[in-house]
PDB file of C-alpha atoms in Angstrom:
ATOM      1  CA  MET Z  27     -19.260  67.129 -72.098  1.00 58.00           C
ATOM      2  CA  PRO Z  28     -15.821  68.611 -71.251  1.00 64.00           C
ATOM      3  CA  SER Z  29     -14.048  67.164 -68.244  1.00 71.00           C
ATOM      4  CA  LEU Z  30     -13.558  69.250 -65.132  1.00 74.00           C
ATOM      5  CA  PRO Z  31     -10.032  70.108 -63.949  1.00 78.00           C
ATOM      6  CA  PHE Z  32     -10.795  68.458 -60.591  1.00 84.00           C
ATOM      7  CA  THR Z  33     -12.590  65.444 -59.144  1.00 91.00           C
ATOM      8  CA  LEU Z  34     -15.712  65.259 -57.037  1.00 93.00           C
ATOM      9  CA  ARG Z  35     -13.580  63.769 -54.241  1.00 95.00           C
ATOM     10  CA  GLN Z  36     -11.347  66.852 -54.322  1.00 96.00           C
ATOM     11  CA  LEU Z  37     -14.461  69.031 -54.019  1.00 96.00           C
ATOM     12  CA  GLU Z  38     -15.686  66.963 -51.076  1.00 97.00           C
ATOM     13  CA  VAL Z  39     -12.326  67.337 -49.314  1.00 98.00           C
ATOM     14  CA  PHE Z  40     -12.199  71.059 -50.119  1.00 98.00           C
ATOM     15  CA  ALA Z  41     -15.724  71.682 -48.782  1.00 98.00           C
ATOM     16  CA  ASN Z  42     -15.054  69.706 -45.613  1.00 98.00           C
ATOM     17  CA  LEU Z  43     -11.725  71.427 -44.960  1.00 98.00           C
ATOM     18  CA  ALA Z  44     -13.304  74.841 -45.561  1.00 98.00           C
ATOM     19  CA  ALA Z  45     -16.002  73.974 -43.008  1.00 97.00           C
ATOM     20  CA  THR Z  46     -13.809  72.376 -40.338  1.00 97.00           C
ATOM     21  CA  ARG Z  47     -10.646  74.467 -40.843  1.00 97.00           C
ATOM     22  CA  SER Z  48      -8.708  71.455 -39.583  1.00 96.00           C
ATOM     23  CA  PHE Z  49      -6.773  68.898 -41.626  1.00 96.00           C
ATOM     24  CA  ARG Z  50      -7.054  66.412 -38.752  1.00 96.00           C
ATOM     25  CA  ARG Z  51     -10.802  66.820 -38.292  1.00 97.00           C
ATOM     26  CA  CYS Z  52     -11.416  66.794 -42.033  1.00 98.00           C
ATOM     27  CA  ALA Z  53      -9.491  63.527 -42.324  1.00 98.00           C
ATOM     28  CA  GLU Z  54     -11.401  61.991 -39.398  1.00 98.00           C
ATOM     29  CA  GLU Z  55     -14.788  62.991 -40.830  1.00 97.00           C
ATOM     30  CA  LEU Z  56     -13.938  61.618 -44.270  1.00 97.00           C
ATOM     31  CA  GLY Z  57     -12.260  58.491 -42.933  1.00 97.00           C
ATOM     32  CA  VAL Z  58      -8.916  59.139 -44.612  1.00 97.00           C
ATOM     33  CA  SER Z  59      -5.419  60.130 -43.490  1.00 97.00           C
ATOM     34  CA  GLN Z  60      -4.293  63.722 -43.005  1.00 96.00           C
ATOM     35  CA  ALA Z  61      -1.758  63.123 -45.772  1.00 97.00           C
ATOM     36  CA  SER Z  62      -4.594  62.199 -48.131  1.00 97.00           C
ATOM     37  CA  VAL Z  63      -6.442  65.439 -47.318  1.00 97.00           C
ATOM     38  CA  SER Z  64      -3.253  67.441 -47.839  1.00 96.00           C
ATOM     39  CA  ASN Z  65      -2.503  65.675 -51.139  1.00 97.00           C
ATOM     40  CA  GLN Z  66      -6.048  66.202 -52.441  1.00 97.00           C
ATOM     41  CA  ILE Z  67      -5.930  69.922 -51.643  1.00 97.00           C
ATOM     42  CA  LYS Z  68      -2.436  70.304 -53.101  1.00 97.00           C
ATOM     43  CA  ALA Z  69      -3.509  68.557 -56.325  1.00 96.00           C
ATOM     44  CA  LEU Z  70      -6.646  70.705 -56.549  1.00 96.00           C
ATOM     45  CA  GLU Z  71      -4.619  73.889 -56.099  1.00 96.00           C
ATOM     46  CA  GLU Z  72      -2.128  72.775 -58.761  1.00 95.00           C
ATOM     47  CA  GLN Z  73      -4.909  71.900 -61.210  1.00 94.00           C
ATOM     48  CA  LEU Z  74      -6.638  75.247 -60.672  1.00 94.00           C
ATOM     49  CA  GLY Z  75      -3.399  77.228 -60.548  1.00 95.00           C
ATOM     50  CA  VAL Z  76      -4.332  79.062 -57.344  1.00 96.00           C
ATOM     51  CA  VAL Z  77      -3.733  78.739 -53.608  1.00 97.00           C
ATOM     52  CA  LEU Z  78      -7.044  77.964 -51.901  1.00 98.00           C
ATOM     53  CA  PHE Z  79      -5.905  77.856 -48.266  1.00 98.00           C
ATOM     54  CA  ALA Z  80      -3.387  79.931 -46.337  1.00 97.00           C
ATOM     55  CA  ARG Z  81      -1.386  77.560 -44.163  1.00 93.00           C
ATOM     56  CA  ARG Z  82       0.640  78.828 -41.242  1.00 91.00           C
ATOM     57  CA  PRO Z  83       2.331  76.605 -38.636  1.00 90.00           C
ATOM     58  CA  GLY Z  84       0.304  76.464 -35.438  1.00 90.00           C
ATOM     59  CA  GLN Z  85      -2.763  78.087 -37.023  1.00 94.00           C
ATOM     60  CA  ARG Z  86      -5.858  76.715 -38.690  1.00 96.00           C
ATOM     61  CA  PRO Z  87      -5.948  76.827 -42.492  1.00 96.00           C
ATOM     62  CA  THR Z  88      -7.970  79.762 -43.787  1.00 96.00           C
ATOM     63  CA  LEU Z  89      -9.476  80.320 -47.190  1.00 97.00           C
ATOM     64  CA  THR Z  90      -7.629  82.740 -49.433  1.00 97.00           C
ATOM     65  CA  ARG Z  91      -9.550  85.175 -51.603  1.00 97.00           C
ATOM     66  CA  GLU Z  92      -9.373  82.609 -54.405  1.00 97.00           C
ATOM     67  CA  GLY Z  93     -10.521  79.870 -52.037  1.00 97.00           C
ATOM     68  CA  THR Z  94     -13.509  81.928 -50.982  1.00 97.00           C
ATOM     69  CA  ALA Z  95     -14.425  82.595 -54.622  1.00 96.00           C
ATOM     70  CA  PHE Z  96     -14.038  78.893 -55.475  1.00 95.00           C
ATOM     71  CA  ARG Z  97     -16.255  77.871 -52.565  1.00 95.00           C
TER      72      ARG Z  97
END
């Protein structure tokens, strides 16, 4: 069986962030730091070669077109 370009943990973080639209709340719900959530999403985006979330200061992260398709 070929290996996937991402981990199940990355998928869990992605799904939770897509649902909560908050790095802080996602981290709280998963019992990890905000930095861990950010690092997991960044690694997932790098492995897939796409940006999954639009991030703007002062605004909640939103799924990009690619993020919506990946979800």
